[in-house]
Amino acid sequence: MRLLTHNTMRNNSAAAKGKGFPLKITATEIRVDEGAGEEDKEREISFVKGILGMLEWNALVQAASSMGLTTLPAALTEELAADPEFLRALYHVLMNVHLVQGILTCPDTAKEFPVSNGIVNFMLEEDECEAAI
């Protein structure tokens, strides 16, 4: 599971009442892939510029830190958002760092969701589901 994916996940159970974000990562296995190289530099920068406004920055910093990446700044400044080197490094964090095995824990309910082979098991029992309106 990529950190970009984690940045959009939440516990949607009835007990979380819409507050199940960000999920806390407890990693037991992490994989870091190599970057594509210089030939994809502009594509990577363009991609990150396109999603910056959608990222929950504090959640990303917390998730990266829980996976041993402590170099992300606490705040995303305009200067950083315009810095090509920073954007490429951010692309690497978002796309090349994977949670392979571990647990995601809801901050509101403490419900644990196992991660196996990079796939999160979000299956809920019927009584845990939000009521359909």
Short mmCIF file of C-alpha atoms in Angstrom, two decimals:
data_model
loop_
_atom_site.label_atom_id
_atom_site.label_comp_id
_atom_site.label_asym_id
_atom_site.label_seq_id
_atom_site.Cartn_x
_atom_site.Cartn_y
_atom_site.Cartn_z
CA MET A 1 0.00 0.00 0.00
CA ARG A 2 1.45 3.33 -1.05
CA LEU A 3 1.49 6.33 1.26
CA LEU A 4 -0.60 8.15 -1.36
CA THR A 5 -3.28 5.49 -0.95
CA HIS A 6 -3.09 5.67 2.84
CA ASN A 7 -3.71 9.42 2.64
CA THR A 8 -7.24 8.76 1.35
CA MET A 9 -8.26 5.87 3.61
CA ARG A 10 -10.55 6.08 6.60
CA ASN A 11 -12.64 3.86 8.83
CA ASN A 12 -16.18 4.13 7.49
CA SER A 13 -17.81 2.00 10.17
CA ALA A 14 -20.85 3.32 12.01
CA ALA A 15 -18.83 3.53 15.25
CA ALA A 16 -16.30 5.94 13.68
CA LYS A 17 -19.09 8.39 12.77
CA GLY A 18 -17.02 9.82 9.91
CA LYS A 19 -14.03 10.53 12.15
CA GLY A 20 -11.88 7.50 11.30
CA PHE A 21 -8.98 9.48 9.80
CA PRO A 22 -6.02 9.33 9.65
CA LEU A 23 -5.45 5.66 10.23
CA LYS A 24 -2.36 4.99 12.37
CA ILE A 25 0.23 2.76 10.69
CA THR A 26 1.99 -0.01 12.57
CA ALA A 27 4.40 -1.45 10.03
CA THR A 28 6.01 -4.86 10.26
CA GLU A 29 7.30 -4.89 6.66
CA ILE A 30 8.03 -1.96 4.35
CA ARG A 31 9.27 -1.95 0.77
CA VAL A 32 10.94 0.98 -0.94
CA ASP A 33 11.09 0.79 -4.72
CA GLU A 34 13.69 2.46 -6.90
CA GLY A 35 12.65 5.58 -8.77
CA ALA A 36 12.21 5.50 -12.54
CA GLY A 37 15.16 7.79 -13.17
CA GLU A 38 15.76 11.09 -14.88
CA GLU A 39 13.64 10.28 -17.94
CA ASP A 40 10.43 10.60 -15.85
CA LYS A 41 11.47 13.72 -13.96
CA GLU A 42 8.91 16.09 -15.54
CA ARG A 43 6.09 13.55 -15.27
CA GLU A 44 6.77 13.05 -11.55
CA ILE A 45 6.87 16.79 -10.88
CA SER A 46 3.67 17.35 -12.83
CA PHE A 47 1.91 14.51 -11.01
CA VAL A 48 2.80 15.85 -7.56
CA LYS A 49 1.82 19.41 -8.48
CA GLY A 50 -1.55 18.08 -9.56
CA ILE A 51 -2.31 16.33 -6.28
CA LEU A 52 -0.74 18.69 -3.72
CA GLY A 53 -4.07 20.39 -3.02
CA MET A 54 -5.73 17.05 -2.27
CA LEU A 55 -3.15 15.73 0.18
CA GLU A 56 -3.85 15.80 3.90
CA TRP A 57 -0.36 17.02 4.75
CA ASN A 58 -0.38 16.35 8.51
CA ALA A 59 -1.65 12.81 7.93
CA LEU A 60 1.09 12.23 5.33
CA VAL A 61 3.82 13.46 7.67
CA GLN A 62 2.49 11.24 10.47
CA ALA A 63 2.24 8.19 8.18
CA ALA A 64 5.71 8.70 6.73
CA SER A 65 7.16 9.09 10.22
CA SER A 66 5.53 5.86 11.37
CA MET A 67 7.30 4.12 8.49
CA GLY A 68 10.68 5.58 9.43
CA LEU A 69 10.69 8.55 7.04
CA THR A 70 11.29 11.60 9.18
CA THR A 71 12.47 14.07 6.54
CA LEU A 72 9.11 15.54 5.48
CA PRO A 73 8.67 19.09 6.77
CA ALA A 74 5.89 19.75 9.31
CA ALA A 75 4.29 22.25 6.92
CA LEU A 76 4.10 22.48 3.15
CA THR A 77 5.16 25.98 2.13
CA GLU A 78 4.70 27.71 -1.23
CA GLU A 79 8.48 27.63 -1.69
CA LEU A 80 8.55 23.84 -1.27
CA ALA A 81 5.56 23.40 -3.58
CA ALA A 82 7.55 25.19 -6.30
CA ASP A 83 10.85 23.37 -5.71
CA PRO A 84 11.39 20.62 -8.34
CA GLU A 85 13.81 18.66 -6.15
CA PHE A 86 11.34 18.62 -3.26
CA LEU A 87 8.50 17.58 -5.59
CA ARG A 88 10.52 14.63 -6.91
CA ALA A 89 11.42 13.59 -3.36
CA LEU A 90 7.75 13.83 -2.40
CA TYR A 91 6.82 11.72 -5.43
CA HIS A 92 9.23 9.08 -4.16
CA VAL A 93 7.62 9.10 -0.68
CA LEU A 94 4.09 8.93 -2.10
CA MET A 95 4.62 6.34 -4.82
CA ASN A 96 7.68 4.24 -3.99
CA VAL A 97 7.28 3.61 -0.26
CA HIS A 98 4.92 0.69 0.42
CA LEU A 99 3.43 -0.80 3.56
CA VAL A 100 3.64 -4.53 2.82
CA GLN A 101 2.62 -5.99 6.20
CA GLY A 102 1.19 -4.31 9.25
CA ILE A 103 -1.92 -2.84 10.82
CA LEU A 104 -3.93 0.33 10.29
CA THR A 105 -5.68 1.50 13.45
CA CYS A 106 -8.64 3.87 13.58
CA PRO A 107 -7.87 6.90 15.77
CA ASP A 108 -11.50 7.15 16.91
CA THR A 109 -12.51 3.53 17.58
CA ALA A 110 -9.14 1.72 17.84
CA LYS A 111 -10.45 -0.85 15.32
CA GLU A 112 -7.54 -2.56 13.62
CA PHE A 113 -7.39 -3.33 9.90
CA PRO A 114 -4.68 -5.82 8.90
CA VAL A 115 -2.46 -5.19 5.89
CA SER A 116 -1.16 -8.26 4.10
CA ASN A 117 0.89 -8.19 0.90
CA GLY A 118 0.11 -4.48 0.61
CA ILE A 119 -3.68 -4.98 0.72
CA VAL A 120 -5.80 -3.62 3.58
CA ASN A 121 -8.66 -5.77 4.85
CA PHE A 122 -11.47 -3.29 5.49
CA MET A 123 -14.16 -5.96 5.79
CA LEU A 124 -16.75 -5.05 8.42
CA GLU A 125 -19.35 -7.18 10.10
CA GLU A 126 -22.89 -6.21 9.12
CA ASP A 127 -23.61 -4.60 12.50
CA GLU A 128 -20.50 -2.38 12.10
CA CYS A 129 -21.70 -0.81 8.83
CA GLU A 130 -23.25 2.60 8.57
CA ALA A 131 -26.98 2.51 8.04
CA ALA A 132 -27.98 3.28 4.46
CA ILE A 133 -30.28 6.26 4.07
#
